[in-house]
């Protein structure tokens, strides 16, 4: 099969790495790709915002499957235009992509179909939102309704922070994503990520993970797109996974079909494990980044036929097989992230990092300047390790991190701390 992969981050490098292992693969193209993806795919110059150009490329190269990594092209309707031209696409339609494109849409869907989630309100002006915040009190969660690269959520523990977050949204801190605001009740518990694949009818679980959203050690500082992750998530045992499927994921797929927006692709449920059971925080309509990296490390199946089955409506209820090891990834980011940061800084030591036993390096915001790898984004590298335990995977990942020579970058030094604590009996 000829495959076109859309995207340029660590998630897409992990997908490219896994797809390239398939005996069914003929050619793998990637647009726009990065320095790491270039090691396992043919990089092509395509403006993915120009859907006609993407369709034309797929026609010229006889593409059998398009895998869309990021959320923005899906929310923009890329899958619809490709499918209309006769191409199989892994990724939902524009209508179904509202599950991530609008938090208010998802909350309303949950309310109509009794899917467990936090109480909420939707607001299109700052004054009404502020009045609701004062009525509900703190702690409270303020979210920009639209896509904000994982940074449009504030968990406010006091009224000053809540008002500031509300004002920031309506003052344009997140562009058009903050034109509407969703305000939710604060949920107590442990957060985890659950993944499922569906062709709109059949639904199968596809792994669990936990990530670290805040920039600083000890889960401190502002939210980011994710500073690290590990899989599996210990808090999501087999019984809990069954409950999530029965109460949240399957009802969502059925609800979307019933409302004329069948969802096909990966459903990534951000969950809060509360005393009364799992509750949905939000949906993403693509693999997480950096959660995808650890899922791909653990997947013990050929990814290509699975994604093709989803895209063509032929997903069976066969469960994918997984390696028993824990996988863990540490994000290395440019100094200053998630604020302003320099681009074009040189990165060395990547081969030495990759040579660490049971370690892998996935590129995110990188490019080649001649033979030199340089940083082009905020989150730049995913340094990964696997092992028989979370503690071993953590040791391996940080041993590889220590081989990277990049003075202009940083990482958290405590990724996986919850899982490691559980293993040692601390939690």
Coordinates of C-alpha atoms in Angstrom, one line a residue:
X1 CA 0.0 0.0 0.0
X2 CA 1.0 3.6 -0.7
X3 CA 0.4 5.8 2.4
X4 CA 0.4 9.5 2.9
X5 CA 1.0 10.7 6.5
X6 CA 0.0 14.2 7.4
X7 CA 1.8 16.0 10.2
X8 CA 5.2 17.0 11.5
X9 CA 5.3 16.2 15.2
X10 CA 6.5 13.5 17.5
X11 CA 3.2 11.7 17.1
X12 CA 3.7 11.6 13.4
X13 CA 7.3 10.3 13.7
X14 CA 6.0 7.5 16.0
X15 CA 3.3 6.6 13.4
X16 CA 5.8 6.8 10.6
X17 CA 8.2 4.5 12.5
X18 CA 5.5 2.0 13.1
X19 CA 4.0 2.1 9.6
X20 CA 7.4 1.7 8.0
X21 CA 7.7 -1.8 9.7
X22 CA 4.6 -3.1 7.9
X23 CA 5.2 -5.7 5.2
X24 CA 2.1 -4.4 3.4
X25 CA 3.8 -1.0 2.9
X26 CA 5.0 0.0 -0.6
X27 CA 5.8 3.7 -0.2
X28 CA 5.4 6.0 2.8
X29 CA 5.1 9.8 2.1
X30 CA 4.9 12.5 4.8
X31 CA 3.9 16.1 4.6
X32 CA 5.4 18.2 6.0
X33 CA 7.4 15.8 8.2
X34 CA 10.5 16.6 10.2
X35 CA 14.1 15.5 10.5
X36 CA 13.2 12.2 12.2
X37 CA 10.3 11.4 9.9
X38 CA 12.7 11.8 6.9
X39 CA 14.6 8.7 8.2
X40 CA 11.6 6.4 7.5
X41 CA 9.4 8.3 4.9
X42 CA 9.7 10.3 1.7
X43 CA 9.1 14.0 2.7
X44 CA 6.9 15.9 0.3
X45 CA 6.2 19.6 0.1
X46 CA 2.5 20.0 0.4
X47 CA 0.4 22.8 1.9
X48 CA -2.2 20.6 3.7
X49 CA -4.4 23.6 4.1
X50 CA -4.9 23.4 0.3
X51 CA -7.1 20.4 0.1
X52 CA -7.1 20.3 -3.7
X53 CA -3.3 20.0 -3.7
X54 CA -3.5 17.1 -1.3
X55 CA -6.1 15.3 -3.4
X56 CA -3.9 15.9 -6.5
X57 CA -0.9 14.4 -4.8
X58 CA -2.9 11.3 -3.8
X59 CA -4.1 10.9 -7.3
X60 CA -0.6 11.2 -8.8
X61 CA 0.9 8.8 -6.3
X62 CA -2.0 6.3 -6.2
X63 CA -2.3 6.6 -2.4
X64 CA -4.2 3.8 -0.7
X65 CA -4.5 5.4 2.7
X66 CA -4.1 8.9 4.1
X67 CA -3.3 9.0 7.9
X68 CA -4.0 12.5 9.3
X69 CA -2.0 13.0 12.5
X70 CA -3.0 16.4 13.9
X71 CA -6.5 17.7 14.8
X72 CA -6.5 21.0 12.8
X73 CA -6.8 19.5 9.3
X74 CA -9.6 17.2 10.5
X75 CA -11.5 20.1 12.0
X76 CA -10.9 21.9 8.7
X77 CA -12.6 19.0 6.7
X78 CA -9.6 17.5 5.0
X79 CA -11.0 14.0 5.5
X80 CA -14.3 14.9 3.8
X81 CA -12.6 16.3 0.7
X82 CA -10.3 13.3 0.4
X83 CA -13.1 10.8 0.9
X84 CA -15.2 12.7 -1.7
X85 CA -12.3 12.1 -4.2
X86 CA -12.4 8.4 -3.4
X87 CA -9.5 8.0 -0.9
X88 CA -9.5 6.1 2.3
X89 CA -8.7 8.3 5.3
X90 CA -7.8 7.5 8.8
X91 CA -9.5 10.4 10.6
X92 CA -13.0 11.7 11.2
X93 CA -15.2 13.9 9.1
X94 CA -15.5 17.7 9.8
X95 CA -18.8 17.1 11.5
X96 CA -17.5 14.3 13.7
X97 CA -14.3 16.3 14.5
X98 CA -16.4 18.7 16.5
X99 CA -15.8 16.3 19.4
X100 CA -12.4 18.1 19.7
X101 CA -13.1 21.2 17.7
X102 CA -15.7 22.4 20.2
X103 CA -15.7 21.5 23.8
X104 CA -19.2 22.9 24.1
X105 CA -20.4 20.6 21.4
X106 CA -19.0 17.6 23.3
X107 CA -20.5 18.7 26.6
X108 CA -23.9 19.1 25.1
X109 CA -23.7 15.7 23.4
X110 CA -22.8 14.1 26.8
X111 CA -25.7 15.9 28.4
X112 CA -28.2 14.6 25.8
X113 CA -26.9 11.0 26.0
X114 CA -26.2 10.7 29.8
X115 CA -22.5 10.3 29.3
X116 CA -20.7 11.0 32.7
X117 CA -18.9 14.4 32.7
X118 CA -18.6 17.5 34.9
X119 CA -21.4 20.0 35.2
X120 CA -20.8 23.0 32.9
X121 CA -21.9 26.2 31.3
X122 CA -21.3 27.7 27.9
X123 CA -20.7 31.4 27.4
X124 CA -20.2 33.9 24.6
X125 CA -19.4 37.0 26.6
X126 CA -17.1 37.7 29.5
X127 CA -19.7 39.2 31.9
X128 CA -22.0 36.2 31.8
X129 CA -19.1 33.8 32.3
X130 CA -17.8 35.9 35.2
X131 CA -21.2 35.8 36.9
X132 CA -21.3 32.0 36.5
X133 CA -17.9 31.7 38.0
X134 CA -18.9 33.8 41.0
X135 CA -22.1 31.7 41.4
X136 CA -20.2 28.4 41.3
X137 CA -17.1 29.4 43.3
X138 CA -13.6 27.9 43.0
X139 CA -11.8 25.6 42.3
X140 CA -13.3 25.8 38.8
X141 CA -12.1 25.0 35.2
X142 CA -12.1 27.6 32.4
X143 CA -11.7 26.3 28.8
X144 CA -11.5 28.0 25.5
X145 CA -14.1 26.2 23.4
X146 CA -11.9 25.7 20.3
X147 CA -8.5 24.3 19.4
X148 CA -5.7 25.9 21.4
X149 CA -2.8 23.4 21.1
X150 CA -3.5 22.0 24.6
X151 CA -3.0 25.4 26.2
X152 CA -6.6 26.7 26.5
X153 CA -7.5 25.2 29.8
X154 CA -7.0 26.8 33.3
X155 CA -7.7 25.0 36.5
X156 CA -8.4 28.0 38.8
X157 CA -8.0 27.5 42.5
X158 CA -9.0 31.1 43.4
X159 CA -11.3 33.8 42.0
X160 CA -8.4 36.0 40.8
X161 CA -7.1 33.2 38.6
X162 CA -10.5 32.3 37.4
X163 CA -11.3 35.9 36.4
X164 CA -7.9 36.3 34.7
X165 CA -8.4 33.1 32.7
X166 CA -11.9 34.2 31.6
X167 CA -10.7 37.6 30.6
X168 CA -7.7 36.1 28.7
X169 CA -10.0 33.9 26.6
X170 CA -12.4 36.7 25.6
X171 CA -9.5 39.1 25.0
X172 CA -8.1 36.9 22.3
X173 CA -5.3 35.0 24.1
X174 CA -6.3 31.9 22.1
X175 CA -7.5 33.6 19.0
X176 CA -10.9 32.4 17.7
X177 CA -10.7 29.4 20.0
X178 CA -11.7 31.6 22.9
X179 CA -14.7 33.3 21.3
X180 CA -16.8 30.9 23.4
X181 CA -15.8 29.6 26.8
X182 CA -16.8 26.4 28.6
X183 CA -16.7 26.6 32.4
X184 CA -16.8 23.3 34.2
X185 CA -17.0 22.0 37.8
X186 CA -13.6 20.9 39.1
X187 CA -13.3 17.1 39.4
X188 CA -11.2 15.4 42.1
X189 CA -9.2 12.4 41.1
X190 CA -6.4 11.0 38.9
X191 CA -6.3 11.9 35.2
X192 CA -5.7 9.2 32.6
X193 CA -6.0 8.8 28.8
X194 CA -8.0 6.0 27.1
X195 CA -7.8 5.3 23.4
X196 CA -10.3 3.4 21.2
X197 CA -10.6 2.8 17.5
X198 CA -13.9 2.8 15.6
X199 CA -15.1 2.7 12.1
X200 CA -18.4 4.2 13.2
X201 CA -19.9 0.8 14.1
X202 CA -17.3 -1.5 15.7
X203 CA -15.4 -0.1 18.6
X204 CA -12.2 -1.6 20.1
X205 CA -10.0 -0.4 23.0
X206 CA -6.6 0.7 21.9
X207 CA -4.4 1.2 24.9
X208 CA -4.1 3.6 27.9
X209 CA -1.6 6.2 29.0
X210 CA -1.0 9.0 31.4
X211 CA 0.7 12.2 30.5
X212 CA 2.2 15.2 32.3
X213 CA 0.7 18.5 31.0
X214 CA 2.3 21.0 33.2
X215 CA 5.7 22.4 32.4
X216 CA 7.5 21.9 35.7
X217 CA 8.6 19.1 38.0
X218 CA 5.9 18.1 40.5
X219 CA 3.2 19.0 38.0
X220 CA 3.7 22.7 38.5
X221 CA 3.6 25.7 36.2
X222 CA 1.4 26.4 33.1
X223 CA -0.2 23.7 30.9
X224 CA 1.6 22.6 27.8
X225 CA 0.9 20.3 24.9
X226 CA 2.5 17.6 27.1
X227 CA 5.9 17.1 28.7
X228 CA 6.0 13.4 28.8
X229 CA 3.8 10.2 29.1
X230 CA 3.9 6.5 29.9
X231 CA 1.8 3.5 29.0
X232 CA 0.0 1.5 30.2
X233 CA -1.9 3.7 32.8
X234 CA -1.9 1.7 36.1
X235 CA -5.1 3.4 37.2
X236 CA -7.0 2.0 34.2
X237 CA -7.1 -1.7 35.0
X238 CA -9.1 -4.2 33.0
X239 CA -12.3 -3.7 34.9
X240 CA -12.0 0.1 34.7
X241 CA -11.3 -0.1 30.9
X242 CA -14.5 -2.1 30.5
X243 CA -16.4 0.5 32.4
X244 CA -15.0 3.3 30.3
X245 CA -16.0 1.5 27.1
X246 CA -19.5 0.7 28.4
X247 CA -20.3 4.1 30.0
X248 CA -18.4 6.6 27.9
X249 CA -16.8 5.5 24.6
X250 CA -19.4 3.1 23.1
X251 CA -22.3 5.5 24.0
X252 CA -20.4 8.3 22.3
X253 CA -20.0 6.4 19.1
X254 CA -23.6 5.4 19.1
X255 CA -24.7 9.0 19.9
X256 CA -22.6 10.4 17.0
X257 CA -24.1 7.8 14.6
X258 CA -27.7 8.5 15.8
X259 CA -27.2 12.2 15.3
X260 CA -26.0 11.8 11.7
X261 CA -22.3 12.3 12.4
X262 CA -20.7 8.8 12.5
X263 CA -17.2 8.9 13.9
X264 CA -14.4 6.9 12.3
X265 CA -10.9 7.1 13.6
X266 CA -9.3 7.2 17.0
X267 CA -11.2 8.5 20.0
X268 CA -8.9 9.7 22.7
X269 CA -10.8 10.1 26.0
X270 CA -9.3 12.3 28.6
X271 CA -10.7 10.9 31.9
X272 CA -10.8 11.8 35.5
X273 CA -11.0 8.8 37.8
X274 CA -13.3 10.1 40.6
X275 CA -14.7 8.4 43.7
X276 CA -17.9 7.8 41.8
X277 CA -16.2 6.3 38.7
X278 CA -14.6 7.6 35.5
X279 CA -15.9 10.9 34.0
X280 CA -15.0 12.4 30.7
X281 CA -12.9 15.6 30.8
X282 CA -12.7 16.0 27.0
X283 CA -12.3 14.1 23.7
X284 CA -9.5 14.4 21.2
X285 CA -10.1 13.0 17.7
X286 CA -6.5 11.9 17.0
X287 CA -3.7 10.2 18.8
X288 CA -2.3 12.1 21.7
X289 CA 1.2 13.7 21.5
X290 CA 3.2 12.4 23.4
X291 CA 0.9 9.5 24.2
X292 CA 1.0 8.1 20.7
X293 CA 4.8 7.6 21.0
X294 CA 4.4 5.2 24.0
X295 CA 1.4 3.4 22.4
X296 CA 3.4 2.7 19.2
X297 CA 6.3 1.4 21.2
X298 CA 4.0 -1.1 23.0
X299 CA 1.9 -2.2 20.0
X300 CA 2.8 -5.7 19.0
X301 CA 0.7 -5.7 15.8
X302 CA 1.0 -4.4 12.3
X303 CA -0.5 -0.9 12.5
X304 CA -1.2 -0.4 8.8
X305 CA -4.0 -2.9 8.3
X306 CA -5.6 -1.8 11.5
X307 CA -5.7 1.9 10.4
X308 CA -6.9 0.8 6.9
X309 CA -9.7 -1.3 8.4
X310 CA -10.9 1.8 10.4
X311 CA -10.7 4.0 7.3
X312 CA -12.6 1.6 5.1
X313 CA -15.3 0.5 7.5
X314 CA -14.1 -3.0 8.0
X315 CA -12.8 -2.9 11.6
X316 CA -13.3 -6.3 13.3
X317 CA -13.6 -6.8 17.0
X318 CA -10.2 -8.6 17.1
X319 CA -8.2 -7.1 20.0
X320 CA -4.7 -5.7 19.1
X321 CA -1.9 -7.4 20.9
X322 CA 0.4 -5.4 23.2
X323 CA 3.9 -5.9 24.5
X324 CA 3.9 -6.4 28.3
X325 CA 6.6 -3.7 28.9
X326 CA 6.0 -0.2 30.1
X327 CA 7.0 2.6 27.7
X328 CA 7.8 6.1 28.8
X329 CA 8.7 9.2 26.9
X330 CA 10.3 12.5 28.1
X331 CA 9.7 15.6 26.0
X332 CA 12.7 17.9 25.5
X333 CA 11.5 21.4 24.8
X334 CA 13.1 24.7 23.9
X335 CA 14.1 27.0 26.8
X336 CA 11.2 29.4 27.4
X337 CA 8.4 27.0 26.3
X338 CA 5.4 27.3 26.6
X339 CA 6.2 31.0 26.3
X340 CA 8.5 32.4 23.6
X341 CA 11.6 30.5 22.6
X342 CA 14.5 30.6 20.1
X343 CA 14.4 28.6 16.9
X344 CA 17.4 27.2 14.9
X345 CA 19.4 26.1 17.9
X346 CA 21.7 23.1 17.3
X347 CA 21.1 19.6 18.8
X348 CA 23.8 17.0 19.1
X349 CA 24.1 13.6 20.7
X350 CA 21.0 12.0 19.2
X351 CA 22.8 8.9 17.9
X352 CA 24.3 8.3 21.4
X353 CA 20.8 8.7 22.9
X354 CA 19.4 6.2 20.4
X355 CA 22.2 3.7 21.1
X356 CA 21.1 3.4 24.8
X357 CA 19.6 -0.1 25.2
X358 CA 15.8 -0.1 24.9
X359 CA 15.7 3.7 24.0
X360 CA 14.2 5.5 21.1
X361 CA 14.3 9.1 19.9
X362 CA 11.3 10.6 18.1
X363 CA 11.6 14.0 16.6
X364 CA 8.9 16.7 17.0
X365 CA 10.0 20.2 16.2
X366 CA 13.2 19.6 14.2
X367 CA 14.7 20.2 10.8
X368 CA 18.0 19.6 9.1
X369 CA 20.3 22.5 8.4
X370 CA 22.7 20.7 6.1
X371 CA 23.7 17.7 8.3
X372 CA 22.9 19.5 11.5
X373 CA 19.6 18.8 13.4
X374 CA 18.2 22.1 14.6
X375 CA 15.2 22.9 16.8
X376 CA 12.2 24.5 15.0
X377 CA 9.4 24.3 17.6
X378 CA 8.6 24.4 21.3
X379 CA 8.4 20.7 22.0
X380 CA 11.4 19.4 20.0
X381 CA 12.3 15.8 21.0
X382 CA 10.7 12.7 22.6
X383 CA 13.3 10.6 24.3
X384 CA 11.8 7.2 25.1
X385 CA 12.6 4.1 27.1
X386 CA 10.9 0.8 27.7
X387 CA 11.3 -1.7 30.5
X388 CA 9.8 -4.4 32.6
X389 CA 8.5 -1.7 35.0
X390 CA 7.8 2.0 35.0
X391 CA 10.9 2.6 37.0
X392 CA 13.1 0.7 34.5
X393 CA 11.5 2.6 31.6
X394 CA 12.1 5.8 33.4
X395 CA 15.8 5.0 34.0
X396 CA 16.3 4.1 30.4
X397 CA 14.6 7.3 29.1
X398 CA 16.7 9.6 31.3
X399 CA 19.9 7.7 30.5
X400 CA 19.2 8.6 26.9
X401 CA 18.2 12.2 27.7
X402 CA 21.6 12.6 29.4
X403 CA 23.3 11.8 26.0
X404 CA 21.6 14.7 24.3
X405 CA 23.8 17.8 24.0
X406 CA 21.3 20.7 23.6
X407 CA 22.1 23.7 25.9
X408 CA 19.0 25.5 24.6
X409 CA 16.6 22.8 25.7
X410 CA 15.2 21.4 28.9
X411 CA 13.0 18.6 30.2
X412 CA 11.1 17.6 33.3
X413 CA 13.1 15.1 35.4
X414 CA 10.1 13.3 37.0
X415 CA 8.1 11.8 34.2
X416 CA 6.3 8.7 35.4
X417 CA 6.5 9.6 39.0
X418 CA 2.9 8.3 39.8
X419 CA 3.6 4.9 38.2
X420 CA 7.0 4.6 39.9
X421 CA 5.4 5.5 43.3
X422 CA 2.7 2.8 42.8
X423 CA 5.3 0.2 42.0
X424 CA 7.3 1.1 45.2
X425 CA 4.1 0.9 47.3
X426 CA 4.0 4.6 48.0
X427 CA 0.6 5.1 46.4

